Coordinates of C-alpha atoms in Angstrom, one line a residue:
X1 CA 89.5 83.3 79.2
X2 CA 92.8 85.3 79.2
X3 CA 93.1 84.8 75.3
X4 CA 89.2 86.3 75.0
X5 CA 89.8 89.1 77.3
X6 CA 93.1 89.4 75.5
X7 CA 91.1 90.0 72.2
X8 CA 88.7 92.6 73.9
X9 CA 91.5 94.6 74.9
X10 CA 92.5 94.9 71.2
X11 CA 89.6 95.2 69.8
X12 CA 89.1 98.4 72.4
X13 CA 92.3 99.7 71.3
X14 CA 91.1 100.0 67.6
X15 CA 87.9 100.7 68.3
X16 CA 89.4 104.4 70.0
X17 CA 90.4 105.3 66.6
X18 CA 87.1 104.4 65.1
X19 CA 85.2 107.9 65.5
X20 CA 84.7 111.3 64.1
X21 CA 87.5 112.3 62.6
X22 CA 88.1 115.3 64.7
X23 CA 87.8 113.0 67.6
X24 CA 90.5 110.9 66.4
X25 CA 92.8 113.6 65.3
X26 CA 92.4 114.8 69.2
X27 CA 93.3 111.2 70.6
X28 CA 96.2 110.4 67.9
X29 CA 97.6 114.2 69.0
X30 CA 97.6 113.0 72.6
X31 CA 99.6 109.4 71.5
X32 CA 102.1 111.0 70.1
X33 CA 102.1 113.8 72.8
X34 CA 102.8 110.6 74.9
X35 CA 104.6 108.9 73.0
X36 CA 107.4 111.6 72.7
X37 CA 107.3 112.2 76.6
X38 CA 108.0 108.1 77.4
X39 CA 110.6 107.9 74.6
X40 CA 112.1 111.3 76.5
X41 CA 111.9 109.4 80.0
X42 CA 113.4 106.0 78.4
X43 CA 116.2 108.0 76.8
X44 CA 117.0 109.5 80.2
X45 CA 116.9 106.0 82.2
X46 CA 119.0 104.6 79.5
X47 CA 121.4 107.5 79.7
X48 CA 122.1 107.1 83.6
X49 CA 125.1 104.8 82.7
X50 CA 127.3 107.8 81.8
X51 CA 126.9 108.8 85.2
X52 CA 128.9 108.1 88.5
X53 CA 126.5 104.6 90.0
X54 CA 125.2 106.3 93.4
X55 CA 123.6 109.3 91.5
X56 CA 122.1 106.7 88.6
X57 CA 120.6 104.5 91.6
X58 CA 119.0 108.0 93.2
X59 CA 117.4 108.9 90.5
X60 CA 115.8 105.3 89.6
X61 CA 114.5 105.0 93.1
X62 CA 112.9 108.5 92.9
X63 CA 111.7 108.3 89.1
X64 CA 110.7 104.4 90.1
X65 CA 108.8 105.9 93.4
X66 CA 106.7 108.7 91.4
X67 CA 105.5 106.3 88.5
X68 CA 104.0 103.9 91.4
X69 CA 102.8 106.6 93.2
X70 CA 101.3 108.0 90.0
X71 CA 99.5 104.8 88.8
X72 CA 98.4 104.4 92.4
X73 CA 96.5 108.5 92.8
X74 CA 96.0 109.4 89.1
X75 CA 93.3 106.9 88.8
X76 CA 91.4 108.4 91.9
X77 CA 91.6 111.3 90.9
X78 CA 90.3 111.5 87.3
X79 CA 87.6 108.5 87.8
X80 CA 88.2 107.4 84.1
X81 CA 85.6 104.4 83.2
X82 CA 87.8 101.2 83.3
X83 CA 87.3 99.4 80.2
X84 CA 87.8 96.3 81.9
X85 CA 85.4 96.8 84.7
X86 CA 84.7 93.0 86.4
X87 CA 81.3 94.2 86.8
X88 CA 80.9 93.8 83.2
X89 CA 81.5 89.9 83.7
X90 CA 78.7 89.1 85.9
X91 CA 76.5 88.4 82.6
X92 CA 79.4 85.2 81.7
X93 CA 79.3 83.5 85.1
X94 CA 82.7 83.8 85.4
X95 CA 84.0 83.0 89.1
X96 CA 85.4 86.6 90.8
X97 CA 88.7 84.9 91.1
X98 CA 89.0 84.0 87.6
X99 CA 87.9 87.8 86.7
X100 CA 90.6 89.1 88.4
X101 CA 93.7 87.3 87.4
X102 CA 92.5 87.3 83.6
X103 CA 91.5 91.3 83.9
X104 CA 95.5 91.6 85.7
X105 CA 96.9 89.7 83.2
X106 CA 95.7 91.5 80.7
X107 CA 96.2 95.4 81.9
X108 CA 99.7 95.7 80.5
X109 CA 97.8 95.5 77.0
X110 CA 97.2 99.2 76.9
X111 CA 98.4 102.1 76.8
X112 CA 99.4 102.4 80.4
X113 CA 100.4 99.6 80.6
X114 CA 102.7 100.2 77.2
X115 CA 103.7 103.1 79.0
X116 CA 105.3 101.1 82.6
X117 CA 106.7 98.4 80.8
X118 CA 109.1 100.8 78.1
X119 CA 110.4 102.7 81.5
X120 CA 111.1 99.5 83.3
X121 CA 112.8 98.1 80.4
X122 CA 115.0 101.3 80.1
X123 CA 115.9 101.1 83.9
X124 CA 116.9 97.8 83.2
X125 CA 119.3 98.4 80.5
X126 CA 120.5 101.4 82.7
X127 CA 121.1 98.9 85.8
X128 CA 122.3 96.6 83.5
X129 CA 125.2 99.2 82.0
X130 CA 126.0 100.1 86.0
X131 CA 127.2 96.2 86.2
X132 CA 124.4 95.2 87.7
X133 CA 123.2 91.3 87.1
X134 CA 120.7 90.8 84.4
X135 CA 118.9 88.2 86.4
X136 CA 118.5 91.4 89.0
X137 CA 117.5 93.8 86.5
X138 CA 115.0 91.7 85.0
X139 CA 114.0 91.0 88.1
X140 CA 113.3 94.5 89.0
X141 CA 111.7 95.5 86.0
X142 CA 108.6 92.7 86.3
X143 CA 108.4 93.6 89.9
X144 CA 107.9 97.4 89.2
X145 CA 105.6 96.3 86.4
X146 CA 103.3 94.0 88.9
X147 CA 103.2 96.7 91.3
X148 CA 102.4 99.4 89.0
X149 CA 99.5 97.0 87.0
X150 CA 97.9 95.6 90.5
X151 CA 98.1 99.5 92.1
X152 CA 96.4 101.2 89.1
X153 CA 94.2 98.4 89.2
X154 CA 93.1 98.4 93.3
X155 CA 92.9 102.5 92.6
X156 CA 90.3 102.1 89.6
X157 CA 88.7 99.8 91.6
X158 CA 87.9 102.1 94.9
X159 CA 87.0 104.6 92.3
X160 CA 84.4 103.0 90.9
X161 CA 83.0 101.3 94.2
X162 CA 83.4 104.5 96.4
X163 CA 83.6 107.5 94.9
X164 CA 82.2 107.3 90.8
X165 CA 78.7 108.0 92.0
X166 CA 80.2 110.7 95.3
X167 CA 82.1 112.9 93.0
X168 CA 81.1 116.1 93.6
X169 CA 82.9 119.5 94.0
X170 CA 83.2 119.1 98.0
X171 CA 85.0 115.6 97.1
X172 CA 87.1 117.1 94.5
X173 CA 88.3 119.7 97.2
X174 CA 88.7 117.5 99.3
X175 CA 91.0 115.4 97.0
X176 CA 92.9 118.4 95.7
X177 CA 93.2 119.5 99.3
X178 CA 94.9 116.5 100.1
X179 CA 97.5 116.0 97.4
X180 CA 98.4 119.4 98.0
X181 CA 99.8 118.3 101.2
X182 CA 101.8 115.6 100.0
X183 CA 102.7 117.7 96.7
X184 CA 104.2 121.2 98.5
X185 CA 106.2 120.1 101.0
X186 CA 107.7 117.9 98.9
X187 CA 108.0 120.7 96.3
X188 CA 109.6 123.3 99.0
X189 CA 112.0 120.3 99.5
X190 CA 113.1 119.7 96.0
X191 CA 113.3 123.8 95.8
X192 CA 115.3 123.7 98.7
X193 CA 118.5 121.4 97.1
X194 CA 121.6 122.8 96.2
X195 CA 121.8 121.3 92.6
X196 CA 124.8 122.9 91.4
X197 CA 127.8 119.9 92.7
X198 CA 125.7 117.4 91.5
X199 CA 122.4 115.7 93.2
X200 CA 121.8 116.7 96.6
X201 CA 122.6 114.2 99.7
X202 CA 119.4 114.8 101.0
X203 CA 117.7 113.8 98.0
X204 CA 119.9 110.1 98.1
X205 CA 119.4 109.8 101.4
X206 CA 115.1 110.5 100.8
X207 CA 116.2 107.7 97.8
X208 CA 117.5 104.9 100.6
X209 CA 114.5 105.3 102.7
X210 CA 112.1 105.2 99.5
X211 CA 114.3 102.1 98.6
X212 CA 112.8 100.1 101.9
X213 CA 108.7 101.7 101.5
X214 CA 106.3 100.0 98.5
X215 CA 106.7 103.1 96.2
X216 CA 110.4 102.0 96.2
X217 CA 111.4 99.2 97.2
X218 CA 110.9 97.4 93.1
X219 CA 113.1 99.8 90.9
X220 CA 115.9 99.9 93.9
X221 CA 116.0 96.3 93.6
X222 CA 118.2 96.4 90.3
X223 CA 121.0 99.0 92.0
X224 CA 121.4 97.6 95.2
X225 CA 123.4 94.2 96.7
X226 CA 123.6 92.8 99.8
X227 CA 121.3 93.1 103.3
X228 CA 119.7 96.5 101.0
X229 CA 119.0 93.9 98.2
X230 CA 117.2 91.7 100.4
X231 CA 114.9 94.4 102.4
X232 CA 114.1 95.3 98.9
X233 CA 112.8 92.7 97.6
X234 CA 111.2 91.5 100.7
X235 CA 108.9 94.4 100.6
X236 CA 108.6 94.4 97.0
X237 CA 107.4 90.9 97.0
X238 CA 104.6 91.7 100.3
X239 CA 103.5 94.4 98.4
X240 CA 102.7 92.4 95.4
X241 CA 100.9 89.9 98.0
X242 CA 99.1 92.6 99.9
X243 CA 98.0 94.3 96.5
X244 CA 97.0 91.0 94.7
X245 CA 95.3 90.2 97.4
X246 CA 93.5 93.9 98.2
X247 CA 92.6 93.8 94.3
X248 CA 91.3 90.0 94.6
X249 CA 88.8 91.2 97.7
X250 CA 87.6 94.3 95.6
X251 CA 86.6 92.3 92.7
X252 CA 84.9 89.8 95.1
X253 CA 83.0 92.9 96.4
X254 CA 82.3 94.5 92.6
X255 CA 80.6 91.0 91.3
X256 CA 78.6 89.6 94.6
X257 CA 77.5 92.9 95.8
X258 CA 74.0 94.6 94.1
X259 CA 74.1 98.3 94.8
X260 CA 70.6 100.9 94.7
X261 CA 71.3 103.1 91.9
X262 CA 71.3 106.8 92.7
X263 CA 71.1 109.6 90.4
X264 CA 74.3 111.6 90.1
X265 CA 71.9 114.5 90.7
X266 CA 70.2 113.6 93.6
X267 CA 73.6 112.6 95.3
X268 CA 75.7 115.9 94.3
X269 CA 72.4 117.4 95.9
X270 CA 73.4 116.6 99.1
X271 CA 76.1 117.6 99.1
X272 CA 78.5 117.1 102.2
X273 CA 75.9 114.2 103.4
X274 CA 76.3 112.3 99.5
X275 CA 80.6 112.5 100.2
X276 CA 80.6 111.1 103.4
X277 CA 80.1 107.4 104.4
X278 CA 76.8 106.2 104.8
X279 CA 76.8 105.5 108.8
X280 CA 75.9 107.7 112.0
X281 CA 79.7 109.0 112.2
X282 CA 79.6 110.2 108.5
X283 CA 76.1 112.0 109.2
X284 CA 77.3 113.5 112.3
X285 CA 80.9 114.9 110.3
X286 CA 78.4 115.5 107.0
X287 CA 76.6 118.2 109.4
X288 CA 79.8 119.1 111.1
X289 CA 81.4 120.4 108.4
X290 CA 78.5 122.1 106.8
X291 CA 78.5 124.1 110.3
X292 CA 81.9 124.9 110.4
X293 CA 82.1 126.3 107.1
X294 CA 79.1 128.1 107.5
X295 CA 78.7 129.3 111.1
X296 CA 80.6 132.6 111.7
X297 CA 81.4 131.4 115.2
X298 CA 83.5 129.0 113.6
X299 CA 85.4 130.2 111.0
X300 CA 86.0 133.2 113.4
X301 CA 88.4 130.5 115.1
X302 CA 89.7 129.1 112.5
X303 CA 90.8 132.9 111.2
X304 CA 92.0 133.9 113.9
X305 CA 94.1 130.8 115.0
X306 CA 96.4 130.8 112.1
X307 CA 97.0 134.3 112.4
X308 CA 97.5 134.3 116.4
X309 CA 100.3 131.9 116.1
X310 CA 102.4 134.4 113.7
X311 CA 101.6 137.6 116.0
X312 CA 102.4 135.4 119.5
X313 CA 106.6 135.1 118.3
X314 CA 106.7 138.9 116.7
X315 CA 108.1 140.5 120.1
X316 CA 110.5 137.8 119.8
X317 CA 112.2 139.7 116.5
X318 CA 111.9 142.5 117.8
X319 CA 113.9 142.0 121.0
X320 CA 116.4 139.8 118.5
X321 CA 116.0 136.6 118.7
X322 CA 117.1 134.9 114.9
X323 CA 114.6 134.8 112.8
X324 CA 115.8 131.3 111.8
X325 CA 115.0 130.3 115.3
X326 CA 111.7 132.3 115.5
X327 CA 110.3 130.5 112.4
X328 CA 110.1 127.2 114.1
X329 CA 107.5 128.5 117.3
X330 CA 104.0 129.1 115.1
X331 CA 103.9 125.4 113.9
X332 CA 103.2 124.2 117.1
X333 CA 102.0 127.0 118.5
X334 CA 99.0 126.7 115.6
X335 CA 98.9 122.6 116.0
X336 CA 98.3 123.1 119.9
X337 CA 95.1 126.0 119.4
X338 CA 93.5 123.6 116.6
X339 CA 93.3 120.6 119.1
X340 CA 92.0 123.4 121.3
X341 CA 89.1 124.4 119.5
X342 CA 86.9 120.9 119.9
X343 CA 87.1 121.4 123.6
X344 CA 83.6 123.0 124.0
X345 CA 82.2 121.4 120.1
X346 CA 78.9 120.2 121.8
X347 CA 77.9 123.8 123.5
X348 CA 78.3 125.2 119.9
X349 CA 76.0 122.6 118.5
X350 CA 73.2 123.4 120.8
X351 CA 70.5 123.3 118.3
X352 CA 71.4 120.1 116.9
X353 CA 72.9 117.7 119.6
X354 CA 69.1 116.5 120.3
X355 CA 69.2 115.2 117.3
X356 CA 72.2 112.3 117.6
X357 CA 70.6 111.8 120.9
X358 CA 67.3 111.2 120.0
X359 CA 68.5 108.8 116.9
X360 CA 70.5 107.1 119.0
X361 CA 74.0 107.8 117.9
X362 CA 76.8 105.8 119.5
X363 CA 79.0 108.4 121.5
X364 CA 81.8 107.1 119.7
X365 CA 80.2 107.8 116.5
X366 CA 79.4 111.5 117.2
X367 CA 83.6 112.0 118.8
X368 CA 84.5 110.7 115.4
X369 CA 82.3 112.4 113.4
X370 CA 82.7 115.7 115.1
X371 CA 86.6 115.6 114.6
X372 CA 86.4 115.2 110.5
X373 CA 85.9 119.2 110.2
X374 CA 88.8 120.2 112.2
X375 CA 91.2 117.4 111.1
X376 CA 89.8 118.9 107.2
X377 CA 91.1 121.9 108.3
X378 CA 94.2 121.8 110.6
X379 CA 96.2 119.1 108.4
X380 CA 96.4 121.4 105.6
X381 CA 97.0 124.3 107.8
X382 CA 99.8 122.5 109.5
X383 CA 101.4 121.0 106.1
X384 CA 102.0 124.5 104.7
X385 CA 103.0 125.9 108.2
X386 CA 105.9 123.5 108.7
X387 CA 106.8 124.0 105.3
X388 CA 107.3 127.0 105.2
X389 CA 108.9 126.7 108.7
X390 CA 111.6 125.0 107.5
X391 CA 112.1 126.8 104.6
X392 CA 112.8 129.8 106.4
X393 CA 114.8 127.8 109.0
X394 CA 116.7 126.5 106.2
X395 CA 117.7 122.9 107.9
X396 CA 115.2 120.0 106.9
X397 CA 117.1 117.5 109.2
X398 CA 114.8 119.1 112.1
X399 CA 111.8 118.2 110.0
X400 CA 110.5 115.1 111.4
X401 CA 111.3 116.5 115.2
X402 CA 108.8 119.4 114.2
X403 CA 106.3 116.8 112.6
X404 CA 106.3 114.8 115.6
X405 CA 105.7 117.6 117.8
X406 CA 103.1 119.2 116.0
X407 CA 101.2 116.0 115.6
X408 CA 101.3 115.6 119.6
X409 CA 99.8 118.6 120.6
X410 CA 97.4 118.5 117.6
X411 CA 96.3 115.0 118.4
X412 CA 96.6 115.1 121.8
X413 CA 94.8 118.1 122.3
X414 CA 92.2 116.9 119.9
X415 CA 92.0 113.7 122.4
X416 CA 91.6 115.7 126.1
X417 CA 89.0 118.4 123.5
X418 CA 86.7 115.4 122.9
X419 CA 86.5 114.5 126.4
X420 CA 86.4 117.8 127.9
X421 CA 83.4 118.9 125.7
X422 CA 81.3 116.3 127.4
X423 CA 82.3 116.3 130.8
X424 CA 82.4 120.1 131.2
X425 CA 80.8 122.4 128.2
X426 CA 80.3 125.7 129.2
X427 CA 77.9 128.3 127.6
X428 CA 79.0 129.9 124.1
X429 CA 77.3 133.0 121.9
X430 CA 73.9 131.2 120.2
X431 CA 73.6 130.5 116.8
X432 CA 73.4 133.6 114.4
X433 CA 74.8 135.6 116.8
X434 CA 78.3 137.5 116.5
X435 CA 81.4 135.2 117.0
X436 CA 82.8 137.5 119.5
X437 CA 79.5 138.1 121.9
X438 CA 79.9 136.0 124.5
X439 CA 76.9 135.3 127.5
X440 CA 77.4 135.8 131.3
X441 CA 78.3 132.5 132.4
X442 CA 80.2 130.6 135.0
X443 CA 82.7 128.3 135.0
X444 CA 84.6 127.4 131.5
X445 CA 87.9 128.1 132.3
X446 CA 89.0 124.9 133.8
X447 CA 88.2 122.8 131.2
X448 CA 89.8 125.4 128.8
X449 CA 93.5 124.8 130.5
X450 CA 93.3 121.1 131.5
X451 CA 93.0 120.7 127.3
X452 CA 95.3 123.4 126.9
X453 CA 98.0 122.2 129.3
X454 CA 97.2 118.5 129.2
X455 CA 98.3 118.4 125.5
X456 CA 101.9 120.2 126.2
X457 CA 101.9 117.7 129.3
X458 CA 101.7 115.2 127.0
X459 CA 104.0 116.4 124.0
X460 CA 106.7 116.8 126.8
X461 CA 109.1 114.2 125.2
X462 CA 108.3 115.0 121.5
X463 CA 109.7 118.5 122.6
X464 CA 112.4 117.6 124.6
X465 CA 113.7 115.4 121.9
X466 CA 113.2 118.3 118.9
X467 CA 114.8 120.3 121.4
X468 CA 117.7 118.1 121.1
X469 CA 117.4 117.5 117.4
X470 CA 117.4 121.7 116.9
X471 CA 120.8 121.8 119.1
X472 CA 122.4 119.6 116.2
X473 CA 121.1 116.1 117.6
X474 CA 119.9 114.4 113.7
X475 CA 119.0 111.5 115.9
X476 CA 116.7 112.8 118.0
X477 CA 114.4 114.5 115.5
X478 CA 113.0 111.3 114.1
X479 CA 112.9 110.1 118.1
X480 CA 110.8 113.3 118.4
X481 CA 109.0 112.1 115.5
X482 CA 108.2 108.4 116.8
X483 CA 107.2 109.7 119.9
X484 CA 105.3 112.2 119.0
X485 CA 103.3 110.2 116.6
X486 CA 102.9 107.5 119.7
X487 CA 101.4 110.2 122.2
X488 CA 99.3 111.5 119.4
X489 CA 97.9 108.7 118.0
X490 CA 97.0 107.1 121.9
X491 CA 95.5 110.0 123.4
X492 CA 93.2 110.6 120.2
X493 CA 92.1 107.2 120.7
X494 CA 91.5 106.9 123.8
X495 CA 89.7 110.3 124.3
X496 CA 87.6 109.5 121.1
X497 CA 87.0 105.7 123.1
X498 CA 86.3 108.0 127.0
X499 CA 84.4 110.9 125.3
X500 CA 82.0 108.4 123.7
X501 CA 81.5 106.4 126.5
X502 CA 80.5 109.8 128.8
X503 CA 78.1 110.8 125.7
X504 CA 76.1 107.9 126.1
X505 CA 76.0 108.3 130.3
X506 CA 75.4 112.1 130.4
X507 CA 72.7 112.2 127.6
X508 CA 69.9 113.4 130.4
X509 CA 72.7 116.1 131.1
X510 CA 73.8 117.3 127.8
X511 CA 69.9 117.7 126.5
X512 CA 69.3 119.7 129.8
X513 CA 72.9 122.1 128.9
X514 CA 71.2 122.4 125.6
X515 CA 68.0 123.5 126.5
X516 CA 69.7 126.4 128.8
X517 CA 71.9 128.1 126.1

């Protein structure tokens, strides 16, 4: 069967150049566009041997790191049709698991696949001319080939299952969105270098930790010896095993599973509801975010947040506190008010919360569902805060203290919010009306400050350890980090687990709040 799928992939390749002739004149530009760009890449891989070895290792972990990470997100991104598709083999009878070793087998046969196995071959001959063993080089290269084949093959996969018949433009937003996250802090950081002695230490040092993740942890294989080697190619060799085996459950899931076709149409009609996953918590964050990106009364917070935590530190410059030092406070300040905001969700949803009670919608359902908006919102927000926090600041060695911080009171507060909303909501300005009129009411401002001041209670040691990592301590910013993460990711879980367990108790009570605003 590899030998006949072996032939198909051939017989696709010729086949592209089988068409209009303005068609192929397009594609063959595009080869040799190609072409000339991998012949520039290989030349630069196999040129790394006139330079000193610790600077030629950097740059094949980092060059090694982006093509993984490339073949792993392009994929998503573009939703391409995969010519070798294991739905097409249903019709042979072919068993799943023979579908998806032959279709692996057969991936580097294209041009992709052309593509990963010239630049592993020139890291090899560039390892190779830094003294490194040719049984390690070799060994590198097929690893960074197998990771590259099985990741571009898991992503097409997921593509086509989840999202080929979702695309839409809130999906591509929401895609774009989120690779500008990853893309511009990393960006501001490679902006950030002083290139001119050479490359940068914090660029090899980003290059040693890459050397020990999946993106990595193949092309550092051929520049490192020792313990390094062996972490290496330990977690080259799991992630080879987890991907083979991610891929092999997908294809299972492709060839036994028989889906309802929906017109593209119907579903981009939809909109938010056709994105989302088809269970109560995706409904529930569907119509959440259609409401907070169309209710005044919310984007009137999230407006104003953002802007708040700039204005809060300006009497600080002015009564002359370093601006260096000043650029560090709206991060948090912003990540703290956006875990805020969810504290009184349910009294703004006062038209609607019947609804998830009267379809019966586990509690834990709607505290998920209701937090997709805000996290939508805030995680871009903070990314490009903290960036450009630290770009003023001008030392990235704080920049996993300020992560970990931000990500406690964010979390955190997001945590106490989804409790607090069902415990204690408090009357808010109706639907329609102005964002800033507010009813007579009683009560409110108690469960306003325990989410307020719970969340700094909580963040305590994140800041106390960023507070040490901004007084010189590199140490204690990624202990900031850790622990930050730790609080964070605990008190969203178990608010989300207490919140929904008080929806489902107080449901008599919330329909009577609603009924009263």
């Amino acid at each position: 069967m590899v030998a006949h799928v072996l032939r198909l992939r051939l017989a696709l390749l010729v086949g592209a150049l089988n068409a209009r002739p303005a068609v192929v004149v397009r594609r063959l530009v595009a080869f040799g566009v190609l072409a000339v760009a991998v012949a520039a890449v290989c030349v630069a891989f196999v040129r790394l041997d006139r330079v000193p070895a610790d600077e030629a290792a950097t740059l094949a972990v980092v060059g090694g790191a982006a093509l993984i990470a490339g073949f792993l997100l392009i994929p998503l991104f573009t939703g391409a049709d995969d010519p070798l598709d294991p739905r097409r083999f249903v019709t042979t009878g072919a068993e799943p698991r023979t579908v998806a070793w032959t279709v692996a087998a057969a991936s580097p046969l294209g041009v992709p696949g052309v593509v990963v196995l010239s630049i592993a071959v020139a890291m090899a001959v560039a390892a190779t001319g830094h003294g490194a063993p040719v049984w390690q080089a070799v060994l590198s290269a097929a690893l960074l080939v197998a990771t590259t084949v099985l990741a571009s093959r898991c992503a097409m996969a997921v593509s086509a299952v989840a999202l080929r018949d979702r695309r839409s433009p809130q999906l591509t937003g929401l895609m774009v969105t989120a690779a500008g996250v990853v893309v511009i802090p990393v960006a501001a950081f490679a902006f950030s270098l002083e290139w001119s002695g050479g490359l940068p230490s914090p660029l090899t040092e980003a290059a040693q930790v890459l050397a020990i993740t999946p993106f990595g942890a193949a092309p550092a294989i051929a520049v490192r010896a020792g313990g390094p080697l062996v972490a290496s190619l330990l977690v080259a060799v799991g992630t080879i095993v987890l991907l083979a085996l991610a891929w092999y459950l997908l294809v299972q899931l492709m060839m036994t599973r028989t889906e309802r076709p929906v017109p593209v149409r119907e579903r981009r009609g939809l909109g938010w509801f056709a994105v989302m996953p088809g269970l109560p918590g995706g409904a529930v964050a569907a119509r959440s975010i259609v409401y907070w990106f169309g209710d005044a009364r919310y984007l009137a917070n999230v407006i104003v947040v953002p802007i708040a935590s700039v204005l809060i530190v300006t009497p600080l410059l002015i009564v002359g506190v370093p601006l260096q030092t000043v650029a560090l406070i709206p991060p948090p300040i912003l990540a703290l008010f956006l875990g805020w905001l969810i504290h009184n969700d349910l009294a703004y949803d006062s038209t609607g919360v019947w609804l998830h009670i009267s379809a019966g919608v586990r509690g834990v359902a709607d505290r998920i569902g209701r937090l997709v908006p805000i996290l939508m919102i805030g995680i871009p927000l903070l990314a490009l805060m903290i960036t450009g926090s630290i770009w003023v600041h001008g030392r990235w060695a704080v920049l996993p203290a300020l992560v970990g911080v931000c990500i406690s009171l964010f979390a955190a507060g997001l945590g106490l919010g989804s409790i607090a909303s069902v415990a204690a909501p408090y009357a808010v300005s109706r639907p329609g009306e102005g964002p800033f009129e507010q009813p007579q009411r009683t009560g409110g401002g108690v469960p306003q400050a325990v989410v307020l001041l719970g969340a700094i209670v909580l963040s305590a040691p994140s800041l106390w350890w960023g507070w040490l990592a901004l007084s010189g301590d590199e140490d204690a910013a990624w202990t900031s980090f850790w622990s930050g993460l730790g609080v964070g990711v605990g008190v969203l879980v178990v608010g989300v687990a207490v919140g929904g367990a008080l929806f489902e108790r107080r449901t008599g009570r919330i329909m009577e709040f609603a009924e009263t605003l």
